[in-house]
Amino acid sequence: MHMSDRRVLLEQIKALKDNFAEAIECYQGIQQSFNKNDKLNMDVQILLVKPDSVSGEMDCSAGSKDVAMSSIDSANNALDEVRARQLHVKKLEESIGELYQLFEDMETLVELQNDLIFDITKSGDSINADLESGSIQVSVAVQRSGWTWRRRLCYITTACVIIALTLSVIWLSIFNKPKVVYRTIIESSK
């Protein structure tokens, strides 16, 4: 892996970390805003059910027992709704905490895999260089093979010419002698 590739990879990882941190901060802001709005809604509901809750006293003498009982029932219902919402918010907070932990684990895995990816890329580069070197060596071998074939052909041709010359000298020396002898006999008889 070239240094520029590694630098790009590290910049991408840094950008990913920054985006993740911004997302977590944004989530925390939204969560705080939700909690503040939820608290305001609970205060409003309590004030609607129990308007004098600010003073801490409940004025039962102003109305009849039925009105007091219905306000108590509605207060209990509102309290049950508030508790259900609170339970839901806690579950939501737990889910978000698990999601945050999951993102942290993924970040750790990405950082751990970074070295492995770097090693794999480096091995790929060395394999590519070896393949290029092997290709050059094969080209040289093919050229030398052609030269070797031409040399062999030249040697075989030279050997054939030498053998032909040797055979012709032998042929001439063997078959020309009787003519010479025959000529000498004819010349001596004259």
XYZ file of C-alpha atoms in Angstrom:
190
model
C 0.000 0.000 0.000
C 1.410 3.348 -0.979
C 1.707 6.050 1.634
C -0.855 8.183 -0.210
C -3.369 5.299 -0.085
C -2.761 4.852 3.614
C -3.126 8.594 4.179
C -6.454 8.589 2.322
C -7.623 5.603 4.368
C -6.658 7.315 7.629
C -8.460 10.511 6.539
C -11.583 8.475 5.767
C -11.438 6.825 9.194
C -10.979 10.222 10.855
C -13.946 11.639 8.917
C -16.020 8.630 9.984
C -15.052 9.178 13.636
C -15.887 12.893 13.393
C -19.273 12.164 11.808
C -19.989 9.599 14.494
C -19.044 12.045 17.279
C -21.282 14.720 15.713
C -24.157 12.230 15.489
C -23.751 11.313 19.175
C -23.635 14.988 20.190
C -26.726 15.694 18.099
C -28.476 12.735 19.696
C -27.569 13.948 23.198
C -28.962 17.405 22.381
C -32.188 15.887 21.093
C -32.400 13.655 24.171
C -31.963 16.640 26.525
C -34.582 18.606 24.592
C -36.967 15.634 24.788
C -36.393 15.264 28.531
C -37.042 18.996 29.070
C -40.239 18.891 26.980
C -41.358 15.696 28.701
C -40.870 17.301 32.130
C -42.847 20.361 31.028
C -45.656 18.113 29.746
C -45.730 16.228 33.067
C -45.866 19.512 34.991
C -48.740 20.717 32.809
C -50.631 17.424 33.256
C -50.141 17.529 37.018
C -51.301 21.148 37.125
C -54.375 20.237 35.042
C -55.266 17.397 37.369
C -54.182 19.077 40.556
C -54.140 22.840 39.995
C -53.142 23.684 43.543
C -50.171 21.312 43.545
C -47.894 24.339 43.630
C -48.981 25.153 47.164
C -48.913 21.506 48.120
C -52.439 21.469 49.375
C -55.519 19.989 47.826
C -58.760 21.822 48.461
C -61.425 19.142 48.867
C -63.865 21.410 50.622
C -64.566 23.455 47.480
C -66.418 20.628 45.747
C -68.337 17.544 46.519
C -66.915 14.137 47.220
C -67.712 13.004 43.666
C -65.682 15.804 42.164
C -62.831 14.995 44.529
C -63.007 11.296 43.635
C -63.082 12.006 39.907
C -60.113 14.364 40.234
C -58.276 11.665 42.221
C -59.114 9.070 39.548
C -57.975 11.377 36.781
C -54.816 12.160 38.787
C -54.151 8.431 39.169
C -54.709 7.933 35.442
C -52.373 10.810 34.650
C -49.829 9.384 37.090
C -50.078 5.981 35.392
C -49.549 7.623 31.999
C -46.566 9.552 33.327
C -45.076 6.351 34.752
C -45.675 4.533 31.445
C -43.964 7.362 29.560
C -41.110 7.372 32.032
C -40.693 3.609 31.548
C -40.778 4.080 27.786
C -38.173 6.860 28.008
C -35.922 4.634 30.148
C -36.216 1.827 27.614
C -35.427 4.292 24.846
C -32.381 5.545 26.769
C -31.184 1.949 27.263
C -31.609 1.247 23.541
C -29.679 4.372 22.654
C -26.950 3.429 25.127
C -26.711 -0.008 23.492
C -26.575 1.652 20.073
C -23.803 3.955 21.293
C -21.863 0.934 22.606
C -22.393 -0.827 19.278
C -20.962 2.160 17.403
C -17.978 2.253 19.746
C -17.384 -1.473 19.182
C -17.613 -0.947 15.423
C -15.114 1.905 15.654
C -12.719 -0.367 17.547
C -13.159 -3.101 14.944
C -12.491 -0.646 12.114
C -9.291 0.491 13.807
C -8.198 -3.127 14.356
C -8.987 -4.078 10.770
C -7.051 -1.073 9.462
C -3.695 -2.791 10.013
C -4.979 -6.000 8.441
C -6.240 -4.110 5.396
C -2.890 -2.335 5.152
C -1.054 -5.691 5.229
C -3.364 -7.182 2.597
C -2.877 -4.183 0.328
C 0.877 -4.361 0.820
C 0.840 -8.076 -0.052
C -1.255 -7.286 -3.138
C 1.312 -4.706 -4.233
C 4.179 -7.186 -3.817
C 2.213 -9.830 -5.735
C 1.637 -7.325 -8.531
C 5.366 -6.516 -8.642
C 6.211 -10.247 -8.702
C 3.781 -10.799 -11.576
C 5.326 -7.978 -13.568
C 8.818 -9.397 -12.933
C 7.625 -12.871 -13.969
C 6.139 -11.453 -17.164
C 9.456 -9.814 -18.050
C 11.325 -13.056 -17.355
C 8.918 -15.016 -19.578
C 9.461 -12.486 -22.406
C 13.239 -12.873 -22.075
C 12.892 -16.669 -22.045
C 10.790 -16.584 -25.219
C 13.421 -14.419 -26.964
C 16.228 -16.706 -25.847
C 14.234 -19.724 -26.955
C 14.021 -18.228 -30.466
C 17.762 -17.553 -30.461
C 18.467 -21.087 -29.269
C 16.308 -22.528 -32.052
C 18.129 -20.404 -34.664
C 21.489 -21.492 -33.280
C 20.476 -25.145 -33.387
C 19.263 -24.740 -36.941
C 22.551 -23.083 -37.863
C 24.548 -25.856 -36.158
C 22.518 -28.567 -37.877
C 22.944 -26.861 -41.272
C 26.684 -26.497 -40.723
C 26.946 -30.135 -39.640
C 25.000 -31.254 -42.728
C 27.278 -29.219 -45.015
C 30.387 -30.667 -43.332
C 28.991 -34.190 -43.590
C 28.063 -33.622 -47.246
C 31.534 -32.289 -47.998
C 33.154 -35.176 -46.133
C 30.977 -37.689 -47.940
C 31.704 -36.091 -51.298
C 35.458 -36.136 -50.591
C 35.219 -39.751 -49.544
C 33.087 -40.550 -52.551
C 35.413 -38.872 -54.902
C 38.466 -40.448 -53.331
C 36.957 -43.907 -53.517
C 35.360 -43.789 -56.931
C 37.923 -41.600 -58.700
C 40.816 -43.960 -58.063
C 39.814 -46.622 -60.539
C 39.479 -44.017 -63.246
C 42.922 -42.796 -62.488
C 44.183 -46.355 -62.521
C 42.287 -47.041 -65.672
C 43.745 -43.952 -67.269
C 47.196 -44.886 -66.191
C 46.727 -48.327 -67.702
C 45.488 -46.877 -70.942
C 48.277 -44.366 -71.047
C 50.895 -46.975 -70.349
C 49.615 -49.211 -73.097
C 49.972 -46.601 -75.677
